[in-house]
Amino acid sequence: MTTLTQHAEQLSTTTLLRFATAGSVDDGKSTLVGRLLHDSKSVLTDQLEAVEHASRSRGQEAPDLALLTDGLRAEREQGITIDVAYRYFATPRRRFILADTPGHVQYTRNMVTGASTAELAVVLVDARNGVVEQTRRHAAVAALLRVPHVVLAVNKMDLVDYAEPVFAAIAEEFTAYAASLGVPEITAIPISALAGDNVVEPSAHMDWYGGPTVLEHLETVPVSHDLTACHARFPVQYVIRPQTAEHPDYRGYAGQIAAGAFRVGEAVTVLPSGRTSTIAGIDALGESVDIAWAPQSVTIRLADDIDISRGDLIAPADDAPAVTQDVEATVCHVADQPLAVGQRVLLKHTTRTVKAIVKDIPSRLTLDDLSQHPAPGQLAANDIGRVVVRTAEPLALDAYADSRRTGSFLLIDPADGTTLTAGMAGASFAAAAGPEAAADDAEWDF
Amino acid sequence: MTTAATVSEGIGNPYALSHLDSLESEAVHIFREVAGEFERPVILFSGGKDSIVMLHLALKAFAPAPVPFTLLHVDTGHNFPEVLEYRDRAVARHGLRLHVASVQEYIDAGKLRERPDGTRNPLQTVPLTEAIQQHRFDAVFGGGRRDEEKARAKERVFSLRDEFSQWDPRRQRPELWQLYNGRHAPGEHVRVFPISNWTELDVWQYIAREGIELPEIYFAHEREVFSRSGMWLTAGDWGGPKEGERIETRQVRYRTVGDMSCTGAVDSDATTLDDVITEIAASRLTERGATRADDKMSEAAMEDRKREGYF
């Protein structure tokens, strides 16, 4: 029993990694996910029994591990994954939240959803097919969403005789492509999800490979960033004013630090008003601290009694973002109804929601070859494009490349509240890399 | 290309948050978003461990101010007395306001009919949704976790419900970054799940770390139980044991707390939080698989009930 207690103690000090998987329909993504869950002993007896029971009742002899992850009636009926699902598993070294995203082309918005909170993306490739269109789409989405780490899992190595040259060629092609998109770190791993090679256990068939297994890599990849390189940002969520006998004068600004670190005594600017003050205290959920950093939820008290409300942004006085009412961004359109030039929308940025109008849609992007199609007029579901938005009030907006948290926004339909579009402010990531394509390409299908 | 890119060790980094700190920070952010954007939020509070953790998180999120939400309990009429006692103590201690929606009152008034199998869990949906309409709650916090059940794995953190409280899993809003969209029409409401990303073990570890008090039925104790469908149920006025079912005294504890008619106990020697955590870390059964009869009704039982308005 000692070892179990130690295991439990170890768990409480581990870190959390959020990652997303992406792969085409037949690349074996479900098998990989099933293998990760199964081999890390995260599938419990009753879940396995339920899968065995369901598999038997539909005439299958072996348990279909995809049933572990396909949770909805419609998914089981159609045998496909139609929506992002989140899975949880743990090893003694780390806890994992896996955004299991469907690979089908028409569900690109789901990969965008999964990748938006991921620190790592696993892109799955069938070793027999190599880098295909869908692989390039997944790499482009990972780059677009600024996922810090990308793993290329070259699957089905058992079907190519575990041959090193096959893996090396795919890894080289993918690495060159992803690097050209600006993906900062790429790790290529040859695997067989079906046979279990290099997923949790090292492969006995590929002694030419000296790198980590998928799980080893997930366990050791760094999850926190260099805070000194980040612009500190604190969107104010809620003003805490108890006005009780015990705390008559307490006035704290509650929020989650979006990027960087804040220290007591630091000079800060409040945007969009531009007023300045210094940090008098930081309360980290009951404990008074001298320094706090992303993504901690804290309450900041300022030395001066200035008017601050939900939606304001606190930033270091010498490192505050510019405020603007003209937002240029790359967006992924996630709603079924289109987004058109001239449309009135709501824009939600951090804790601030403002009225806005779509002034222009300069281009639509083809993820296959990263070509830009000028002036499409509107964006349909799953489209990625450039958008120019004018807001009714100024926003303190960073470039998404600098901060995923303060550079991202949603466009919302004011009529029914539908989330229309996921936005990433700043220059297009593909502006330099993508070749210009003809405007009249009718075959564009993404 | 025979080796992967070098990986550096992130776990020793002083700015890496522990997984419990990450989950806590995320949950607090969700509570504050709701406080900032909604008019009439309410926390579903049953006195079970998940809702106790939720209340603890809400207390931390707004300290030193009080929690700006009321509580709502759907009382099946078959609740454990220890849990109701805990509920009332928590409400009094934190100066909160509690609404109770009573399944028994609905049955007595002829608005609901007892099921042949005696379980009252599915009967909670009507009193719950009517309480939401009656009090015009626009955000309803639930302690649902995605690790509990595969339909719940598909649930958003902010989940829109129509005027009939129905969930349509195919028409969910994509949820990106930490930008939660709580827009809703009058009559609609949003179900909010701040501990979506927690697992059962996370909940227990957090309870241990924070020193949170729990109802004693979560710890091993002697209890008069009888066996039905492979579970140890507590004998009582609610309808057990039936003929042929034999009462015996066993040392048991509960992993989940709900209606007595469908929540089973497990054999256990775990009398402390450490023991419980050790036991759960070693368990080969999920908490629902071990002790919930209602989820075993069909392959999509949870999805079907959620569609109707259940949590």
mmCIF file with all atom_site columns, C-alpha atoms in Angstrom, chain A residues 1 4-5 8 11 14-16 18 41 43-47 54 58 72-76 78 82-83 85-86 88 93 95 112-113 116-117 145 164 167 171 186-187 208-210 212 217 219-220 222 224 227 237-238 240 247 250 254-256 285 293 295-299 310 346 348 350-351 400 405 408-410 416-417 419 422-423, chain B residues 1-11 13-20 22-26 28-29 32-33 35-37 60-65 68 146-147 150-151 153-154 156 167 169-170 172-181 183 196-197 199 201-202 205 277-278 281-286 289-290 298-300 303-304:
data_model
loop_
_atom_site.group_PDB
_atom_site.id
_atom_site.type_symbol
_atom_site.label_atom_id
_atom_site.label_alt_id
_atom_site.label_comp_id
_atom_site.label_asym_id
_atom_site.label_entity_id
_atom_site.label_seq_id
_atom_site.pdbx_PDB_ins_code
_atom_site.Cartn_x
_atom_site.Cartn_y
_atom_site.Cartn_z
_atom_site.occupancy
_atom_site.B_iso_or_equiv
_atom_site.pdbx_formal_charge
_atom_site.auth_seq_id
_atom_site.auth_comp_id
_atom_site.auth_asym_id
_atom_site.auth_atom_id
_atom_site.pdbx_PDB_model_num
ATOM 1   C CA . MET A 1 1   ? 0.000   0.000  0.000   1.00 0.00 ? 1   MET A CA 1
ATOM 2   C CA . LEU A 1 4   ? -0.050  3.584  -3.793  1.00 0.00 ? 4   LEU A CA 1
ATOM 3   C CA . THR A 1 5   ? 0.116   6.338  -1.201  1.00 0.00 ? 5   THR A CA 1
ATOM 4   C CA . ALA A 1 8   ? -1.168  9.606  -4.809  1.00 0.00 ? 8   ALA A CA 1
ATOM 5   C CA . LEU A 1 11  ? 0.050   13.128 -8.267  1.00 0.00 ? 11  LEU A CA 1
ATOM 6   C CA . THR A 1 14  ? 2.407   17.033 -10.843 1.00 0.00 ? 14  THR A CA 1
ATOM 7   C CA . THR A 1 15  ? 1.765   19.564 -13.585 1.00 0.00 ? 15  THR A CA 1
ATOM 8   C CA . LEU A 1 16  ? -1.036  19.633 -16.127 1.00 0.00 ? 16  LEU A CA 1
ATOM 9   C CA . ARG A 1 18  ? -3.408  20.215 -22.244 1.00 0.00 ? 18  ARG A CA 1
ATOM 10  C CA . LYS A 1 41  ? -4.216  2.239  -17.270 1.00 0.00 ? 41  LYS A CA 1
ATOM 11  C CA . VAL A 1 43  ? -9.583  2.783  -18.736 1.00 0.00 ? 43  VAL A CA 1
ATOM 12  C CA . LEU A 1 44  ? -11.352 1.242  -15.804 1.00 0.00 ? 44  LEU A CA 1
ATOM 13  C CA . THR A 1 45  ? -12.984 -2.158 -15.687 1.00 0.00 ? 45  THR A CA 1
ATOM 14  C CA . ASP A 1 46  ? -16.587 -0.994 -15.908 1.00 0.00 ? 46  ASP A CA 1
ATOM 15  C CA . GLN A 1 47  ? -15.815 1.271  -18.877 1.00 0.00 ? 47  GLN A CA 1
ATOM 16  C CA . ALA A 1 54  ? -21.745 -2.688 -26.751 1.00 0.00 ? 54  ALA A CA 1
ATOM 17  C CA . ARG A 1 58  ? -23.432 -5.098 -32.503 1.00 0.00 ? 58  ARG A CA 1
ATOM 18  C CA . LEU A 1 72  ? -23.137 10.617 -28.296 1.00 0.00 ? 72  LEU A CA 1
ATOM 19  C CA . ARG A 1 73  ? -25.888 8.506  -29.801 1.00 0.00 ? 73  ARG A CA 1
ATOM 20  C CA . ALA A 1 74  ? -25.309 10.027 -33.220 1.00 0.00 ? 74  ALA A CA 1
ATOM 21  C CA . GLU A 1 75  ? -21.599 9.290  -33.020 1.00 0.00 ? 75  GLU A CA 1
ATOM 22  C CA . ARG A 1 76  ? -22.128 5.666  -32.138 1.00 0.00 ? 76  ARG A CA 1
ATOM 23  C CA . GLN A 1 78  ? -22.588 6.806  -37.501 1.00 0.00 ? 78  GLN A CA 1
ATOM 24  C CA . ILE A 1 82  ? -18.646 14.674 -34.549 1.00 0.00 ? 82  ILE A CA 1
ATOM 25  C CA . ASP A 1 83  ? -17.535 16.885 -31.750 1.00 0.00 ? 83  ASP A CA 1
ATOM 26  C CA . ALA A 1 85  ? -14.480 15.556 -26.438 1.00 0.00 ? 85  ALA A CA 1
ATOM 27  C CA . TYR A 1 86  ? -12.155 16.014 -23.521 1.00 0.00 ? 86  TYR A CA 1
ATOM 28  C CA . TYR A 1 88  ? -8.465  12.825 -18.748 1.00 0.00 ? 88  TYR A CA 1
ATOM 29  C CA . ARG A 1 93  ? 4.699   12.449 -13.706 1.00 0.00 ? 93  ARG A CA 1
ATOM 30  C CA . ARG A 1 95  ? -1.904  14.941 -15.530 1.00 0.00 ? 95  ARG A CA 1
ATOM 31  C CA . VAL A 1 112 ? -9.511  25.058 -33.881 1.00 0.00 ? 112 VAL A CA 1
ATOM 32  C CA . THR A 1 113 ? -11.538 24.683 -30.677 1.00 0.00 ? 113 THR A CA 1
ATOM 33  C CA . SER A 1 116 ? -7.096  27.011 -28.800 1.00 0.00 ? 116 SER A CA 1
ATOM 34  C CA . THR A 1 117 ? -6.299  25.777 -25.292 1.00 0.00 ? 117 THR A CA 1
ATOM 35  C CA . LEU A 1 145 ? -3.440  28.846 -33.225 1.00 0.00 ? 145 LEU A CA 1
ATOM 36  C CA . GLU A 1 164 ? 13.532  4.025  -41.144 1.00 0.00 ? 164 GLU A CA 1
ATOM 37  C CA . PHE A 1 167 ? 9.768   7.656  -41.450 1.00 0.00 ? 167 PHE A CA 1
ATOM 38  C CA . ALA A 1 171 ? 9.475   13.603 -40.915 1.00 0.00 ? 171 ALA A CA 1
ATOM 39  C CA . ILE A 1 186 ? 8.402   19.775 -33.929 1.00 0.00 ? 186 ILE A CA 1
ATOM 40  C CA . THR A 1 187 ? 9.019   16.276 -32.615 1.00 0.00 ? 187 THR A CA 1
ATOM 41  C CA . TRP A 1 208 ? 17.085  2.818  -35.152 1.00 0.00 ? 208 TRP A CA 1
ATOM 42  C CA . TYR A 1 209 ? 14.854  5.293  -33.307 1.00 0.00 ? 209 TYR A CA 1
ATOM 43  C CA . GLY A 1 210 ? 16.497  6.821  -30.265 1.00 0.00 ? 210 GLY A CA 1
ATOM 44  C CA . PRO A 1 212 ? 11.066  9.246  -26.667 1.00 0.00 ? 212 PRO A CA 1
ATOM 45  C CA . HIS A 1 217 ? 7.389   13.162 -24.683 1.00 0.00 ? 217 HIS A CA 1
ATOM 46  C CA . GLU A 1 219 ? 5.353   13.754 -19.787 1.00 0.00 ? 219 GLU A CA 1
ATOM 47  C CA . THR A 1 220 ? 8.459   15.877 -20.237 1.00 0.00 ? 220 THR A CA 1
ATOM 48  C CA . PRO A 1 222 ? 7.763   22.035 -20.815 1.00 0.00 ? 222 PRO A CA 1
ATOM 49  C CA . SER A 1 224 ? 5.296   27.027 -18.733 1.00 0.00 ? 224 SER A CA 1
ATOM 50  C CA . LEU A 1 227 ? 7.732   34.960 -18.104 1.00 0.00 ? 227 LEU A CA 1
ATOM 51  C CA . GLN A 1 237 ? -13.162 40.308 -14.420 1.00 0.00 ? 237 GLN A CA 1
ATOM 52  C CA . TYR A 1 238 ? -14.974 41.531 -11.372 1.00 0.00 ? 238 TYR A CA 1
ATOM 53  C CA . ILE A 1 240 ? -14.646 42.831 -5.161  1.00 0.00 ? 240 ILE A CA 1
ATOM 54  C CA . HIS A 1 247 ? -13.557 45.053 5.284   1.00 0.00 ? 247 HIS A CA 1
ATOM 55  C CA . TYR A 1 250 ? -11.452 46.689 0.556   1.00 0.00 ? 250 TYR A CA 1
ATOM 56  C CA . ALA A 1 254 ? -10.395 40.034 -9.536  1.00 0.00 ? 254 ALA A CA 1
ATOM 57  C CA . GLY A 1 255 ? -9.103  38.273 -12.622 1.00 0.00 ? 255 GLY A CA 1
ATOM 58  C CA . GLN A 1 256 ? -6.889  35.621 -14.086 1.00 0.00 ? 256 GLN A CA 1
ATOM 59  C CA . LEU A 1 285 ? -7.113  33.132 -3.380  1.00 0.00 ? 285 LEU A CA 1
ATOM 60  C CA . TRP A 1 293 ? 1.943   34.937 -12.748 1.00 0.00 ? 293 TRP A CA 1
ATOM 61  C CA . PRO A 1 295 ? -2.502  31.624 -15.351 1.00 0.00 ? 295 PRO A CA 1
ATOM 62  C CA . GLN A 1 296 ? -3.136  32.311 -11.665 1.00 0.00 ? 296 GLN A CA 1
ATOM 63  C CA . SER A 1 297 ? -6.501  33.723 -10.624 1.00 0.00 ? 297 SER A CA 1
ATOM 64  C CA . VAL A 1 298 ? -5.802  36.540 -8.181  1.00 0.00 ? 298 VAL A CA 1
ATOM 65  C CA . THR A 1 299 ? -7.158  39.806 -6.832  1.00 0.00 ? 299 THR A CA 1
ATOM 66  C CA . ARG A 1 310 ? -14.992 44.666 -15.672 1.00 0.00 ? 310 ARG A CA 1
ATOM 67  C CA . LEU A 1 346 ? -20.535 41.712 -30.841 1.00 0.00 ? 346 LEU A CA 1
ATOM 68  C CA . LYS A 1 348 ? -15.768 39.549 -27.002 1.00 0.00 ? 348 LYS A CA 1
ATOM 69  C CA . THR A 1 350 ? -10.925 39.017 -22.642 1.00 0.00 ? 350 THR A CA 1
ATOM 70  C CA . THR A 1 351 ? -13.624 40.250 -20.250 1.00 0.00 ? 351 THR A CA 1
ATOM 71  C CA . TYR A 1 400 ? -2.129  36.899 -31.070 1.00 0.00 ? 400 TYR A CA 1
ATOM 72  C CA . ARG A 1 405 ? -5.027  35.145 -24.303 1.00 0.00 ? 405 ARG A CA 1
ATOM 73  C CA . SER A 1 408 ? -7.852  36.309 -29.238 1.00 0.00 ? 408 SER A CA 1
ATOM 74  C CA . PHE A 1 409 ? -11.510 37.273 -29.512 1.00 0.00 ? 409 PHE A CA 1
ATOM 75  C CA . LEU A 1 410 ? -14.924 35.971 -30.523 1.00 0.00 ? 410 LEU A CA 1
ATOM 76  C CA . ASP A 1 416 ? -29.284 35.011 -30.967 1.00 0.00 ? 416 ASP A CA 1
ATOM 77  C CA . GLY A 1 417 ? -25.920 34.863 -29.211 1.00 0.00 ? 417 GLY A CA 1
ATOM 78  C CA . THR A 1 419 ? -20.580 32.234 -31.547 1.00 0.00 ? 419 THR A CA 1
ATOM 79  C CA . ALA A 1 422 ? -12.788 32.864 -33.555 1.00 0.00 ? 422 ALA A CA 1
ATOM 80  C CA . GLY A 1 423 ? -10.365 35.721 -34.086 1.00 0.00 ? 423 GLY A CA 1
ATOM 81  C CA . MET B 2 1   ? 15.952  12.234 -38.499 1.00 0.00 ? 1   MET B CA 1
ATOM 82  C CA . THR B 2 2   ? 16.439  9.359  -36.104 1.00 0.00 ? 2   THR B CA 1
ATOM 83  C CA . THR B 2 3   ? 15.940  11.285 -32.911 1.00 0.00 ? 3   THR B CA 1
ATOM 84  C CA . ALA B 2 4   ? 13.299  13.673 -31.760 1.00 0.00 ? 4   ALA B CA 1
ATOM 85  C CA . ALA B 2 5   ? 14.057  17.264 -30.888 1.00 0.00 ? 5   ALA B CA 1
ATOM 86  C CA . THR B 2 6   ? 15.506  17.631 -27.419 1.00 0.00 ? 6   THR B CA 1
ATOM 87  C CA . VAL B 2 7   ? 13.009  18.137 -24.642 1.00 0.00 ? 7   VAL B CA 1
ATOM 88  C CA . SER B 2 8   ? 13.755  20.144 -21.564 1.00 0.00 ? 8   SER B CA 1
ATOM 89  C CA . GLU B 2 9   ? 12.394  19.355 -18.144 1.00 0.00 ? 9   GLU B CA 1
ATOM 90  C CA . GLY B 2 10  ? 9.427   21.612 -17.387 1.00 0.00 ? 10  GLY B CA 1
ATOM 91  C CA . ILE B 2 11  ? 8.415   20.119 -14.090 1.00 0.00 ? 11  ILE B CA 1
ATOM 92  C CA . ASN B 2 13  ? 10.262  25.231 -13.413 1.00 0.00 ? 13  ASN B CA 1
ATOM 93  C CA . PRO B 2 14  ? 9.336   27.552 -10.524 1.00 0.00 ? 14  PRO B CA 1
ATOM 94  C CA . TYR B 2 15  ? 6.586   29.161 -12.610 1.00 0.00 ? 15  TYR B CA 1
ATOM 95  C CA . ALA B 2 16  ? 4.865   25.904 -13.501 1.00 0.00 ? 16  ALA B CA 1
ATOM 96  C CA . LEU B 2 17  ? 1.595   25.600 -11.571 1.00 0.00 ? 17  LEU B CA 1
ATOM 97  C CA . SER B 2 18  ? 0.720   22.284 -10.005 1.00 0.00 ? 18  SER B CA 1
ATOM 98  C CA . HIS B 2 19  ? -2.209  20.603 -11.703 1.00 0.00 ? 19  HIS B CA 1
ATOM 99  C CA . LEU B 2 20  ? -4.484  21.382 -8.736  1.00 0.00 ? 20  LEU B CA 1
ATOM 100 C CA . SER B 2 22  ? -4.217  25.127 -12.599 1.00 0.00 ? 22  SER B CA 1
ATOM 101 C CA . LEU B 2 23  ? -7.634  23.555 -12.131 1.00 0.00 ? 23  LEU B CA 1
ATOM 102 C CA . GLU B 2 24  ? -8.466  25.823 -9.193  1.00 0.00 ? 24  GLU B CA 1
ATOM 103 C CA . SER B 2 25  ? -7.433  28.931 -11.108 1.00 0.00 ? 25  SER B CA 1
ATOM 104 C CA . GLU B 2 26  ? -9.558  27.910 -14.088 1.00 0.00 ? 26  GLU B CA 1
ATOM 105 C CA . VAL B 2 28  ? -12.319 30.501 -10.094 1.00 0.00 ? 28  VAL B CA 1
ATOM 106 C CA . HIS B 2 29  ? -12.099 32.294 -13.440 1.00 0.00 ? 29  HIS B CA 1
ATOM 107 C CA . ARG B 2 32  ? -16.062 35.218 -11.740 1.00 0.00 ? 32  ARG B CA 1
ATOM 108 C CA . GLU B 2 33  ? -17.102 35.281 -15.417 1.00 0.00 ? 33  GLU B CA 1
ATOM 109 C CA . ALA B 2 35  ? -20.705 36.851 -11.601 1.00 0.00 ? 35  ALA B CA 1
ATOM 110 C CA . GLY B 2 36  ? -19.633 39.496 -14.120 1.00 0.00 ? 36  GLY B CA 1
ATOM 111 C CA . GLU B 2 37  ? -22.071 38.611 -16.881 1.00 0.00 ? 37  GLU B CA 1
ATOM 112 C CA . LYS B 2 60  ? -12.289 31.666 -2.505  1.00 0.00 ? 60  LYS B CA 1
ATOM 113 C CA . ALA B 2 61  ? -13.178 33.433 -5.760  1.00 0.00 ? 61  ALA B CA 1
ATOM 114 C CA . PHE B 2 62  ? -14.976 36.323 -4.068  1.00 0.00 ? 62  PHE B CA 1
ATOM 115 C CA . ALA B 2 63  ? -13.202 36.552 -0.692  1.00 0.00 ? 63  ALA B CA 1
ATOM 116 C CA . PRO B 2 64  ? -13.283 38.642 1.398   1.00 0.00 ? 64  PRO B CA 1
ATOM 117 C CA . ALA B 2 65  ? -16.754 39.419 -0.005  1.00 0.00 ? 65  ALA B CA 1
ATOM 118 C CA . PRO B 2 68  ? -22.785 36.482 -4.811  1.00 0.00 ? 68  PRO B CA 1
ATOM 119 C CA . ARG B 2 146 ? -16.447 15.394 -17.969 1.00 0.00 ? 146 ARG B CA 1
ATOM 120 C CA . ASP B 2 147 ? -14.648 12.342 -16.616 1.00 0.00 ? 147 ASP B CA 1
ATOM 121 C CA . LYS B 2 150 ? -19.092 9.824  -21.936 1.00 0.00 ? 150 LYS B CA 1
ATOM 122 C CA . ALA B 2 151 ? -22.029 12.133 -22.666 1.00 0.00 ? 151 ALA B CA 1
ATOM 123 C CA . ALA B 2 153 ? -17.289 14.408 -21.836 1.00 0.00 ? 153 ALA B CA 1
ATOM 124 C CA . LYS B 2 154 ? -19.022 16.320 -24.623 1.00 0.00 ? 154 LYS B CA 1
ATOM 125 C CA . ARG B 2 156 ? -19.233 22.583 -22.687 1.00 0.00 ? 156 ARG B CA 1
ATOM 126 C CA . TRP B 2 167 ? -29.616 20.149 -24.162 1.00 0.00 ? 167 TRP B CA 1
ATOM 127 C CA . PRO B 2 169 ? -25.438 18.120 -28.102 1.00 0.00 ? 169 PRO B CA 1
ATOM 128 C CA . ARG B 2 170 ? -25.281 18.695 -31.865 1.00 0.00 ? 170 ARG B CA 1
ATOM 129 C CA . GLN B 2 172 ? -23.433 23.346 -28.942 1.00 0.00 ? 172 GLN B CA 1
ATOM 130 C CA . ARG B 2 173 ? -21.401 26.499 -29.306 1.00 0.00 ? 173 ARG B CA 1
ATOM 131 C CA . PRO B 2 174 ? -17.743 25.872 -30.003 1.00 0.00 ? 174 PRO B CA 1
ATOM 132 C CA . GLU B 2 175 ? -15.818 26.956 -26.902 1.00 0.00 ? 175 GLU B CA 1
ATOM 133 C CA . LEU B 2 176 ? -12.512 28.610 -27.669 1.00 0.00 ? 176 LEU B CA 1
ATOM 134 C CA . TRP B 2 177 ? -9.682  29.766 -25.439 1.00 0.00 ? 177 TRP B CA 1
ATOM 135 C CA . GLN B 2 178 ? -11.118 30.949 -22.116 1.00 0.00 ? 178 GLN B CA 1
ATOM 136 C CA . LEU B 2 179 ? -13.720 33.096 -23.906 1.00 0.00 ? 179 LEU B CA 1
ATOM 137 C CA . TYR B 2 180 ? -17.007 31.752 -22.574 1.00 0.00 ? 180 TYR B CA 1
ATOM 138 C CA . ASN B 2 181 ? -20.097 32.920 -24.432 1.00 0.00 ? 181 ASN B CA 1
ATOM 139 C CA . ARG B 2 183 ? -25.431 35.117 -24.377 1.00 0.00 ? 183 ARG B CA 1
ATOM 140 C CA . SER B 2 196 ? -15.548 20.181 -15.967 1.00 0.00 ? 196 SER B CA 1
ATOM 141 C CA . ASN B 2 197 ? -11.854 19.394 -16.235 1.00 0.00 ? 197 ASN B CA 1
ATOM 142 C CA . THR B 2 199 ? -11.382 14.034 -12.241 1.00 0.00 ? 199 THR B CA 1
ATOM 143 C CA . LEU B 2 201 ? -9.084  11.946 -7.906  1.00 0.00 ? 201 LEU B CA 1
ATOM 144 C CA . ASP B 2 202 ? -8.528  15.699 -8.415  1.00 0.00 ? 202 ASP B CA 1
ATOM 145 C CA . GLN B 2 205 ? -6.854  15.570 -3.622  1.00 0.00 ? 205 GLN B CA 1
ATOM 146 C CA . ILE B 2 277 ? -7.286  8.774  -2.002  1.00 0.00 ? 277 ILE B CA 1
ATOM 147 C CA . THR B 2 278 ? -5.237  5.581  -1.822  1.00 0.00 ? 278 THR B CA 1
ATOM 148 C CA . ALA B 2 281 ? -6.033  5.628  -6.971  1.00 0.00 ? 281 ALA B CA 1
ATOM 149 C CA . ALA B 2 282 ? -6.112  1.818  -6.868  1.00 0.00 ? 282 ALA B CA 1
ATOM 150 C CA . SER B 2 283 ? -9.749  1.321  -7.878  1.00 0.00 ? 283 SER B CA 1
ATOM 151 C CA . ARG B 2 284 ? -10.475 -0.406 -11.153 1.00 0.00 ? 284 ARG B CA 1
ATOM 152 C CA . LEU B 2 285 ? -14.046 0.949  -11.246 1.00 0.00 ? 285 LEU B CA 1
ATOM 153 C CA . THR B 2 286 ? -15.325 4.439  -11.985 1.00 0.00 ? 286 THR B CA 1
ATOM 154 C CA . GLY B 2 289 ? -19.906 2.303  -12.587 1.00 0.00 ? 289 GLY B CA 1
ATOM 155 C CA . ALA B 2 290 ? -19.454 1.229  -8.994  1.00 0.00 ? 290 ALA B CA 1
ATOM 156 C CA . SER B 2 298 ? -29.095 2.187  -21.151 1.00 0.00 ? 298 SER B CA 1
ATOM 157 C CA . GLU B 2 299 ? -26.016 2.994  -23.190 1.00 0.00 ? 299 GLU B CA 1
ATOM 158 C CA . ALA B 2 300 ? -27.182 6.586  -23.608 1.00 0.00 ? 300 ALA B CA 1
ATOM 159 C CA . GLU B 2 303 ? -27.346 11.762 -22.719 1.00 0.00 ? 303 GLU B CA 1
ATOM 160 C CA . ASP B 2 304 ? -31.104 11.143 -22.813 1.00 0.00 ? 304 ASP B CA 1
#
